[in-house]
Each structure stands twice: as C-alpha cells, then as structure tokens.
Amino acid sequence: QVQLVESGGGLVQPGGSLRLSCAASGIIFRRYAMGWYRQAPGKQRELVASIASGGITNYADSVEGRFTISRNNAKNTVYLQMNSLKPEDPAVYYCKGSYNFENYWGQGTQVTVSS
C-alpha cells in the first residue's frame, strides 16, 4: 500500500518560515520524482517545486529564491523549506510522487499566512 504523508503545515506570520515534510512508504522512493503542489480556495492546483530522482530541482517563478525542495532517500522523505512566506502563499500543500506512469498523492497539509 502506497502512502505519502505530509506534515509541517500551520500558521505563520508574513515573512516567516515553515518546513514541510512528506514521508513515503510502499514505493521505491529513490526512483520517484517528487513534487510539491499547492491549491488555494477557488484556484487550480499548481506545481510549486519538484526534484527528480537524480536531484535536479525546478521551481515555480513565484517561489524561486524563497522555497527549497530537497530529498533524503535514506528516509524516504521529501522536504519543502519555505522562507519569506507571503500572503499569497496560503494553500493546501500536497506532495506527489511520479515514476513512469505511476502517480501518487498525499492528503495535503494546510499552510496559513496571517499576522
């Protein structure tokens, strides 16, 4: 049974930081490209950042320079370090694992930015 479990969301003030984690089980994690997506109310889900199995990263323009995606294959975990959070960053953040034609999603974790 494949599971992706996100954690680390919460309430933070503008300019603050959060670190999201996504722990995977039931897959050969090192083979999978991993991504963080977010969906705000009334908006489509969008890619925030991705990291390939070999470690190459990609970021949405809106988070470039503020967010960092990383992975620890020994712990089957992908992270998203979010710094300088802005009022436009609140959303439910999801992790996704992709390999060949297999795609798996986590249940999401809420990020709220408010003073």
PDB file of N, CA and C in Angstrom, residues 11-101:
ATOM      1  N   LEU A  11       0.203  27.733  10.919  1.00  0.00           N
ATOM      2  CA  LEU A  11       0.009  29.179  10.829  1.00  0.00           C
ATOM      3  C   LEU A  11       1.341  29.885  11.046  1.00  0.00           C
ATOM      4  N   VAL A  12       1.658  30.810  10.174  1.00  0.00           N
ATOM      5  CA  VAL A  12       2.902  31.551  10.297  1.00  0.00           C
ATOM      6  C   VAL A  12       2.645  32.992   9.891  1.00  0.00           C
ATOM      7  N   GLN A  13       3.396  33.900  10.451  1.00  0.00           N
ATOM      8  CA  GLN A  13       3.264  35.306  10.099  1.00  0.00           C
ATOM      9  C   GLN A  13       3.945  35.587   8.763  1.00  0.00           C
ATOM     10  N   PRO A  14       3.522  36.620   8.066  1.00  0.00           N
ATOM     11  CA  PRO A  14       4.225  37.013   6.835  1.00  0.00           C
ATOM     12  C   PRO A  14       5.712  37.215   7.115  1.00  0.00           C
ATOM     13  N   GLY A  15       6.523  36.707   6.215  1.00  0.00           N
ATOM     14  CA  GLY A  15       7.966  36.774   6.401  1.00  0.00           C
ATOM     15  C   GLY A  15       8.534  35.596   7.155  1.00  0.00           C
ATOM     16  N   GLY A  16       7.658  34.762   7.705  1.00  0.00           N
ATOM     17  CA  GLY A  16       8.111  33.624   8.476  1.00  0.00           C
ATOM     18  C   GLY A  16       8.473  32.425   7.616  1.00  0.00           C
ATOM     19  N   SER A  17       8.794  31.334   8.297  1.00  0.00           N
ATOM     20  CA  SER A  17       9.249  30.124   7.621  1.00  0.00           C
ATOM     21  C   SER A  17       8.502  28.904   8.127  1.00  0.00           C
ATOM     22  N   LEU A  18       8.378  27.936   7.256  1.00  0.00           N
ATOM     23  CA  LEU A  18       7.857  26.619   7.590  1.00  0.00           C
ATOM     24  C   LEU A  18       8.640  25.579   6.807  1.00  0.00           C
ATOM     25  N   ARG A  19       8.722  24.398   7.364  1.00  0.00           N
ATOM     26  CA  ARG A  19       9.336  23.280   6.657  1.00  0.00           C
ATOM     27  C   ARG A  19       8.325  22.155   6.556  1.00  0.00           C
ATOM     28  N   LEU A  20       7.955  21.829   5.354  1.00  0.00           N
ATOM     29  CA  LEU A  20       7.043  20.722   5.125  1.00  0.00           C
ATOM     30  C   LEU A  20       7.830  19.444   4.869  1.00  0.00           C
ATOM     31  N   SER A  21       7.270  18.333   5.312  1.00  0.00           N
ATOM     32  CA  SER A  21       7.853  17.014   5.066  1.00  0.00           C
ATOM     33  C   SER A  21       6.810  16.116   4.425  1.00  0.00           C
ATOM     34  N   CYS A  22       7.276  15.216   3.606  1.00  0.00           N
ATOM     35  CA  CYS A  22       6.398  14.211   3.008  1.00  0.00           C
ATOM     36  C   CYS A  22       7.117  12.873   3.101  1.00  0.00           C
ATOM     37  N   ALA A  23       6.580  12.000   3.932  1.00  0.00           N
ATOM     38  CA  ALA A  23       7.170  10.685   4.127  1.00  0.00           C
ATOM     39  C   ALA A  23       6.450   9.663   3.259  1.00  0.00           C
ATOM     40  N   ALA A  24       7.208   8.923   2.485  1.00  0.00           N
ATOM     41  CA  ALA A  24       6.636   7.949   1.561  1.00  0.00           C
ATOM     42  C   ALA A  24       6.867   6.530   2.052  1.00  0.00           C
ATOM     43  N   SER A  25       5.910   5.675   1.772  1.00  0.00           N
ATOM     44  CA  SER A  25       6.055   4.257   2.052  1.00  0.00           C
ATOM     45  C   SER A  25       5.359   3.473   0.947  1.00  0.00           C
ATOM     46  N   GLY A  26       5.800   2.243   0.753  1.00  0.00           N
ATOM     47  CA  GLY A  26       5.178   1.396  -0.257  1.00  0.00           C
ATOM     48  C   GLY A  26       5.707   1.602  -1.655  1.00  0.00           C
ATOM     49  N   ILE A  27       6.722   2.458  -1.809  1.00  0.00           N
ATOM     50  CA  ILE A  27       7.337   2.685  -3.115  1.00  0.00           C
ATOM     51  C   ILE A  27       8.860   2.624  -2.975  1.00  0.00           C
ATOM     52  N   ILE A  28       9.539   2.409  -4.111  1.00  0.00           N
ATOM     53  CA  ILE A  28      10.998   2.510  -4.116  1.00  0.00           C
ATOM     54  C   ILE A  28      11.307   3.986  -4.312  1.00  0.00           C
ATOM     55  N   PHE A  29      11.405   4.677  -3.213  1.00  0.00           N
ATOM     56  CA  PHE A  29      11.410   6.134  -3.196  1.00  0.00           C
ATOM     57  C   PHE A  29      12.469   6.729  -4.114  1.00  0.00           C
ATOM     58  N   ARG A  30      13.648   6.159  -4.130  1.00  0.00           N
ATOM     59  CA  ARG A  30      14.752   6.774  -4.870  1.00  0.00           C
ATOM     60  C   ARG A  30      14.476   6.837  -6.373  1.00  0.00           C
ATOM     61  N   ARG A  31      13.549   6.049  -6.857  1.00  0.00           N
ATOM     62  CA  ARG A  31      13.225   6.034  -8.281  1.00  0.00           C
ATOM     63  C   ARG A  31      12.265   7.158  -8.666  1.00  0.00           C
ATOM     64  N   TYR A  32      11.600   7.687  -7.679  1.00  0.00           N
ATOM     65  CA  TYR A  32      10.495   8.607  -7.949  1.00  0.00           C
ATOM     66  C   TYR A  32      10.946  10.061  -8.017  1.00  0.00           C
ATOM     67  N   ALA A  33      10.412  10.773  -9.010  1.00  0.00           N
ATOM     68  CA  ALA A  33      10.454  12.219  -8.978  1.00  0.00           C
ATOM     69  C   ALA A  33       9.400  12.677  -7.984  1.00  0.00           C
ATOM     70  N   MET A  34       9.746  13.660  -7.177  1.00  0.00           N
ATOM     71  CA  MET A  34       8.833  14.138  -6.145  1.00  0.00           C
ATOM     72  C   MET A  34       8.518  15.603  -6.384  1.00  0.00           C
ATOM     73  N   GLY A  35       7.297  15.966  -6.088  1.00  0.00           N
ATOM     74  CA  GLY A  35       6.905  17.348  -6.282  1.00  0.00           C
ATOM     75  C   GLY A  35       6.023  17.847  -5.154  1.00  0.00           C
ATOM     76  N   TRP A  36       6.083  19.131  -4.946  1.00  0.00           N
ATOM     77  CA  TRP A  36       5.159  19.811  -4.027  1.00  0.00           C
ATOM     78  C   TRP A  36       4.232  20.678  -4.879  1.00  0.00           C
ATOM     79  N   TYR A  37       2.947  20.546  -4.621  1.00  0.00           N
ATOM     80  CA  TYR A  37       1.914  21.320  -5.282  1.00  0.00           C
ATOM     81  C   TYR A  37       1.114  22.052  -4.210  1.00  0.00           C
ATOM     82  N   ARG A  38       0.384  23.068  -4.639  1.00  0.00           N
ATOM     83  CA  ARG A  38      -0.492  23.745  -3.704  1.00  0.00           C
ATOM     84  C   ARG A  38      -1.797  24.125  -4.398  1.00  0.00           C
ATOM     85  N   GLN A  39      -2.827  24.202  -3.586  1.00  0.00           N
ATOM     86  CA  GLN A  39      -4.137  24.589  -4.095  1.00  0.00           C
ATOM     87  C   GLN A  39      -4.801  25.516  -3.100  1.00  0.00           C
ATOM     88  N   ALA A  40      -5.046  26.725  -3.551  1.00  0.00           N
ATOM     89  CA  ALA A  40      -5.755  27.707  -2.746  1.00  0.00           C
ATOM     90  C   ALA A  40      -7.243  27.635  -3.092  1.00  0.00           C
ATOM     91  N   PRO A  41      -8.108  28.098  -2.195  1.00  0.00           N
ATOM     92  CA  PRO A  41      -9.551  28.052  -2.458  1.00  0.00           C
ATOM     93  C   PRO A  41      -9.900  28.752  -3.765  1.00  0.00           C
ATOM     94  N   GLY A  42     -10.678  28.074  -4.595  1.00  0.00           N
ATOM     95  CA  GLY A  42     -11.119  28.655  -5.854  1.00  0.00           C
ATOM     96  C   GLY A  42     -10.084  28.667  -6.956  1.00  0.00           C
ATOM     97  N   LYS A  43      -8.926  28.093  -6.695  1.00  0.00           N
ATOM     98  CA  LYS A  43      -7.857  28.090  -7.696  1.00  0.00           C
ATOM     99  C   LYS A  43      -7.476  26.655  -8.060  1.00  0.00           C
ATOM    100  N   GLN A  44      -6.811  26.535  -9.198  1.00  0.00           N
ATOM    101  CA  GLN A  44      -6.344  25.224  -9.611  1.00  0.00           C
ATOM    102  C   GLN A  44      -5.095  24.834  -8.830  1.00  0.00           C
ATOM    103  N   ARG A  45      -4.890  23.550  -8.721  1.00  0.00           N
ATOM    104  CA  ARG A  45      -3.673  23.061  -8.098  1.00  0.00           C
ATOM    105  C   ARG A  45      -2.496  23.407  -9.002  1.00  0.00           C
ATOM    106  N   GLU A  46      -1.415  23.894  -8.392  1.00  0.00           N
ATOM    107  CA  GLU A  46      -0.259  24.315  -9.166  1.00  0.00           C
ATOM    108  C   GLU A  46       1.016  23.706  -8.599  1.00  0.00           C
ATOM    109  N   LEU A  47       1.955  23.495  -9.512  1.00  0.00           N
ATOM    110  CA  LEU A  47       3.255  22.982  -9.104  1.00  0.00           C
ATOM    111  C   LEU A  47       4.046  24.081  -8.409  1.00  0.00           C
ATOM    112  N   VAL A  48       4.600  23.759  -7.265  1.00  0.00           N
ATOM    113  CA  VAL A  48       5.442  24.687  -6.516  1.00  0.00           C
ATOM    114  C   VAL A  48       6.915  24.381  -6.768  1.00  0.00           C
ATOM    115  N   ALA A  49       7.276  23.119  -6.609  1.00  0.00           N
ATOM    116  CA  ALA A  49       8.671  22.719  -6.771  1.00  0.00           C
ATOM    117  C   ALA A  49       8.718  21.223  -7.034  1.00  0.00           C
ATOM    118  N   SER A  50       9.757  20.804  -7.740  1.00  0.00           N
ATOM    119  CA  SER A  50       9.924  19.381  -7.989  1.00  0.00           C
ATOM    120  C   SER A  50      11.401  19.022  -7.876  1.00  0.00           C
ATOM    121  N   ILE A  51      11.642  17.748  -7.607  1.00  0.00           N
ATOM    122  CA  ILE A  51      13.008  17.246  -7.542  1.00  0.00           C
ATOM    123  C   ILE A  51      13.030  15.873  -8.192  1.00  0.00           C
ATOM    124  N   ALA A  52      13.902  15.725  -9.167  1.00  0.00           N
ATOM    125  CA  ALA A  52      13.997  14.469  -9.889  1.00  0.00           C
ATOM    126  C   ALA A  52      14.715  13.421  -9.051  1.00  0.00           C
ATOM    127  N   SER A  53      14.655  12.191  -9.525  1.00  0.00           N
ATOM    128  CA  SER A  53      15.319  11.121  -8.779  1.00  0.00           C
ATOM    129  C   SER A  53      16.813  11.394  -8.659  1.00  0.00           C
ATOM    130  N   GLY A  54      17.366  12.067  -9.640  1.00  0.00           N
ATOM    131  CA  GLY A  54      18.787  12.392  -9.606  1.00  0.00           C
ATOM    132  C   GLY A  54      19.109  13.671  -8.876  1.00  0.00           C
ATOM    133  N   GLY A  55      18.063  14.381  -8.409  1.00  0.00           N
ATOM    134  CA  GLY A  55      18.297  15.561  -7.590  1.00  0.00           C
ATOM    135  C   GLY A  55      18.114  16.894  -8.291  1.00  0.00           C
ATOM    136  N   ILE A  56      17.850  16.888  -9.581  1.00  0.00           N
ATOM    137  CA  ILE A  56      17.624  18.156 -10.277  1.00  0.00           C
ATOM    138  C   ILE A  56      16.316  18.769  -9.795  1.00  0.00           C
ATOM    139  N   THR A  57      16.358  20.059  -9.506  1.00  0.00           N
ATOM    140  CA  THR A  57      15.199  20.740  -8.943  1.00  0.00           C
ATOM    141  C   THR A  57      14.610  21.750  -9.921  1.00  0.00           C
ATOM    142  N   ASN A  58      13.358  22.048  -9.698  1.00  0.00           N
ATOM    143  CA  ASN A  58      12.637  23.014 -10.524  1.00  0.00           C
ATOM    144  C   ASN A  58      11.652  23.751  -9.635  1.00  0.00           C
ATOM    145  N   TYR A  59      11.502  25.064  -9.869  1.00  0.00           N
ATOM    146  CA  TYR A  59      10.635  25.875  -9.023  1.00  0.00           C
ATOM    147  C   TYR A  59       9.699  26.738  -9.850  1.00  0.00           C
ATOM    148  N   ALA A  60       8.528  26.976  -9.294  1.00  0.00           N
ATOM    149  CA  ALA A  60       7.651  27.973  -9.874  1.00  0.00           C
ATOM    150  C   ALA A  60       8.289  29.347  -9.686  1.00  0.00           C
ATOM    151  N   ASP A  61       8.044  30.234 -10.631  1.00  0.00           N
ATOM    152  CA  ASP A  61       8.621  31.577 -10.545  1.00  0.00           C
ATOM    153  C   ASP A  61       8.233  32.281  -9.249  1.00  0.00           C
ATOM    154  N   SER A  62       7.022  32.010  -8.788  1.00  0.00           N
ATOM    155  CA  SER A  62       6.501  32.707  -7.611  1.00  0.00           C
ATOM    156  C   SER A  62       7.226  32.337  -6.316  1.00  0.00           C
ATOM    157  N   VAL A  63       7.944  31.223  -6.316  1.00  0.00           N
ATOM    158  CA  VAL A  63       8.624  30.790  -5.087  1.00  0.00           C
ATOM    159  C   VAL A  63      10.140  30.712  -5.250  1.00  0.00           C
ATOM    160  N   GLU A  64      10.629  30.932  -6.462  1.00  0.00           N
ATOM    161  CA  GLU A  64      12.068  30.857  -6.722  1.00  0.00           C
ATOM    162  C   GLU A  64      12.811  31.780  -5.776  1.00  0.00           C
ATOM    163  N   GLY A  65      13.835  31.238  -5.127  1.00  0.00           N
ATOM    164  CA  GLY A  65      14.630  32.027  -4.201  1.00  0.00           C
ATOM    165  C   GLY A  65      14.097  32.061  -2.782  1.00  0.00           C
ATOM    166  N   ARG A  66      12.864  31.619  -2.585  1.00  0.00           N
ATOM    167  CA  ARG A  66      12.279  31.598  -1.237  1.00  0.00           C
ATOM    168  C   ARG A  66      12.078  30.175  -0.721  1.00  0.00           C
ATOM    169  N   PHE A  67      11.749  29.270  -1.607  1.00  0.00           N
ATOM    170  CA  PHE A  67      11.479  27.881  -1.240  1.00  0.00           C
ATOM    171  C   PHE A  67      12.616  26.989  -1.724  1.00  0.00           C
ATOM    172  N   THR A  68      12.868  25.934  -0.961  1.00  0.00           N
ATOM    173  CA  THR A  68      13.881  24.957  -1.351  1.00  0.00           C
ATOM    174  C   THR A  68      13.329  23.556  -1.169  1.00  0.00           C
ATOM    175  N   ILE A  69      13.374  22.778  -2.229  1.00  0.00           N
ATOM    176  CA  ILE A  69      12.959  21.384  -2.151  1.00  0.00           C
ATOM    177  C   ILE A  69      14.200  20.510  -2.004  1.00  0.00           C
ATOM    178  N   SER A  70      14.083  19.474  -1.194  1.00  0.00           N
ATOM    179  CA  SER A  70      15.191  18.542  -1.023  1.00  0.00           C
ATOM    180  C   SER A  70      14.624  17.168  -0.720  1.00  0.00           C
ATOM    181  N   ARG A  71      15.465  16.168  -0.818  1.00  0.00           N
ATOM    182  CA  ARG A  71      15.022  14.815  -0.537  1.00  0.00           C
ATOM    183  C   ARG A  71      16.094  14.058   0.219  1.00  0.00           C
ATOM    184  N   ASN A  72      15.651  13.117   1.040  1.00  0.00           N
ATOM    185  CA  ASN A  72      16.537  12.217   1.749  1.00  0.00           C
ATOM    186  C   ASN A  72      16.081  10.805   1.403  1.00  0.00           C
ATOM    187  N   ASN A  73      16.788  10.173   0.491  1.00  0.00           N
ATOM    188  CA  ASN A  73      16.361   8.841   0.043  1.00  0.00           C
ATOM    189  C   ASN A  73      16.474   7.791   1.142  1.00  0.00           C
ATOM    190  N   ALA A  74      17.381   7.997   2.066  1.00  0.00           N
ATOM    191  CA  ALA A  74      17.525   7.041   3.169  1.00  0.00           C
ATOM    192  C   ALA A  74      16.312   7.076   4.094  1.00  0.00           C
ATOM    193  N   LYS A  75      15.640   8.230   4.126  1.00  0.00           N
ATOM    194  CA  LYS A  75      14.465   8.369   5.000  1.00  0.00           C
ATOM    195  C   LYS A  75      13.163   8.356   4.207  1.00  0.00           C
ATOM    196  N   ASN A  76      13.262   8.156   2.881  1.00  0.00           N
ATOM    197  CA  ASN A  76      12.068   8.147   2.029  1.00  0.00           C
ATOM    198  C   ASN A  76      11.232   9.410   2.223  1.00  0.00           C
ATOM    199  N   THR A  77      11.899  10.535   2.314  1.00  0.00           N
ATOM    200  CA  THR A  77      11.220  11.781   2.648  1.00  0.00           C
ATOM    201  C   THR A  77      11.664  12.910   1.713  1.00  0.00           C
ATOM    202  N   VAL A  78      10.695  13.733   1.337  1.00  0.00           N
ATOM    203  CA  VAL A  78      10.971  14.940   0.586  1.00  0.00           C
ATOM    204  C   VAL A  78      10.537  16.129   1.445  1.00  0.00           C
ATOM    205  N   TYR A  79      11.289  17.209   1.344  1.00  0.00           N
ATOM    206  CA  TYR A  79      11.051  18.375   2.172  1.00  0.00           C
ATOM    207  C   TYR A  79      10.795  19.602   1.300  1.00  0.00           C
ATOM    208  N   LEU A  80      10.108  20.565   1.897  1.00  0.00           N
ATOM    209  CA  LEU A  80       9.967  21.865   1.265  1.00  0.00           C
ATOM    210  C   LEU A  80      10.217  22.914   2.341  1.00  0.00           C
ATOM    211  N   GLN A  81      11.359  23.564   2.258  1.00  0.00           N
ATOM    212  CA  GLN A  81      11.675  24.663   3.163  1.00  0.00           C
ATOM    213  C   GLN A  81      11.113  25.933   2.563  1.00  0.00           C
ATOM    214  N   MET A  82      10.231  26.576   3.289  1.00  0.00           N
ATOM    215  CA  MET A  82       9.569  27.778   2.803  1.00  0.00           C
ATOM    216  C   MET A  82       9.971  28.953   3.670  1.00  0.00           C
ATOM    217  N   ASN A  83      10.649  29.899   3.075  1.00  0.00           N
ATOM    218  CA  ASN A  83      11.088  31.101   3.771  1.00  0.00           C
ATOM    219  C   ASN A  83      10.395  32.326   3.182  1.00  0.00           C
ATOM    220  N   SER A  84      10.435  33.393   3.927  1.00  0.00           N
ATOM    221  CA  SER A  84       9.848  34.661   3.470  1.00  0.00           C
ATOM    222  C   SER A  84       8.425  34.462   2.951  1.00  0.00           C
ATOM    223  N   LEU A  85       7.628  33.786   3.748  1.00  0.00           N
ATOM    224  CA  LEU A  85       6.262  33.483   3.311  1.00  0.00           C
ATOM    225  C   LEU A  85       5.452  34.761   3.125  1.00  0.00           C
ATOM    226  N   LYS A  86       4.650  34.749   2.079  1.00  0.00           N
ATOM    227  CA  LYS A  86       3.872  35.910   1.681  1.00  0.00           C
ATOM    228  C   LYS A  86       2.382  35.627   1.826  1.00  0.00           C
ATOM    229  N   PRO A  87       1.574  36.672   1.846  1.00  0.00           N
ATOM    230  CA  PRO A  87       0.120  36.477   1.939  1.00  0.00           C
ATOM    231  C   PRO A  87      -0.467  35.666   0.790  1.00  0.00           C
ATOM    232  N   GLU A  88       0.235  35.571  -0.336  1.00  0.00           N
ATOM    233  CA  GLU A  88      -0.278  34.788  -1.463  1.00  0.00           C
ATOM    234  C   GLU A  88       0.141  33.318  -1.421  1.00  0.00           C
ATOM    235  N   ASP A  89       0.894  32.921  -0.387  1.00  0.00           N
ATOM    236  CA  ASP A  89       1.334  31.529  -0.288  1.00  0.00           C
ATOM    237  C   ASP A  89       0.358  30.576   0.401  1.00  0.00           C
ATOM    238  N   PRO A  90      -0.615  31.044   1.167  1.00  0.00           N
ATOM    239  CA  PRO A  90      -1.518  30.109   1.854  1.00  0.00           C
ATOM    240  C   PRO A  90      -2.249  29.192   0.896  1.00  0.00           C
ATOM    241  N   ALA A  91      -2.299  27.928   1.247  1.00  0.00           N
ATOM    242  CA  ALA A  91      -2.953  26.923   0.423  1.00  0.00           C
ATOM    243  C   ALA A  91      -2.843  25.597   1.140  1.00  0.00           C
ATOM    244  N   VAL A  92      -3.475  24.597   0.586  1.00  0.00           N
ATOM    245  CA  VAL A  92      -3.185  23.230   0.989  1.00  0.00           C
ATOM    246  C   VAL A  92      -2.032  22.755   0.109  1.00  0.00           C
ATOM    247  N   TYR A  93      -0.992  22.280   0.754  1.00  0.00           N
ATOM    248  CA  TYR A  93       0.196  21.825   0.046  1.00  0.00           C
ATOM    249  C   TYR A  93       0.185  20.303  -0.011  1.00  0.00           C
ATOM    250  N   TYR A  94       0.386  19.789  -1.218  1.00  0.00           N
ATOM    251  CA  TYR A  94       0.359  18.352  -1.467  1.00  0.00           C
ATOM    252  C   TYR A  94       1.711  17.885  -1.998  1.00  0.00           C
ATOM    253  N   CYS A  95       2.109  16.698  -1.637  1.00  0.00           N
ATOM    254  CA  CYS A  95       3.265  16.111  -2.302  1.00  0.00           C
ATOM    255  C   CYS A  95       2.791  15.034  -3.269  1.00  0.00           C
ATOM    256  N   LYS A  96       3.577  14.850  -4.295  1.00  0.00           N
ATOM    257  CA  LYS A  96       3.256  13.896  -5.352  1.00  0.00           C
ATOM    258  C   LYS A  96       4.508  13.135  -5.716  1.00  0.00           C
ATOM    259  N   GLY A  97       4.359  11.845  -5.887  1.00  0.00           N
ATOM    260  CA  GLY A  97       5.447  11.002  -6.355  1.00  0.00           C
ATOM    261  C   GLY A  97       5.124  10.446  -7.727  1.00  0.00           C
ATOM    262  N   SER A  98       6.079  10.515  -8.642  1.00  0.00           N
ATOM    263  CA  SER A  98       5.853  10.083 -10.015  1.00  0.00           C
ATOM    264  C   SER A  98       6.987   9.189 -10.486  1.00  0.00           C
ATOM    265  N   TYR A  99       6.624   8.076 -11.125  1.00  0.00           N
ATOM    266  CA  TYR A  99       7.611   7.171 -11.719  1.00  0.00           C
ATOM    267  C   TYR A  99       6.932   6.440 -12.849  1.00  0.00           C
ATOM    268  N   ASN A 100       7.486   6.567 -14.041  1.00  0.00           N
ATOM    269  CA  ASN A 100       6.840   6.024 -15.234  1.00  0.00           C
ATOM    270  C   ASN A 100       5.394   6.526 -15.280  1.00  0.00           C
ATOM    271  N   PHE A 101       4.438   5.659 -15.301  1.00  0.00           N
ATOM    272  CA  PHE A 101       3.048   6.093 -15.371  1.00  0.00           C
ATOM    273  C   PHE A 101       2.347   6.030 -14.023  1.00  0.00           C
TER     274      PHE A 101
END
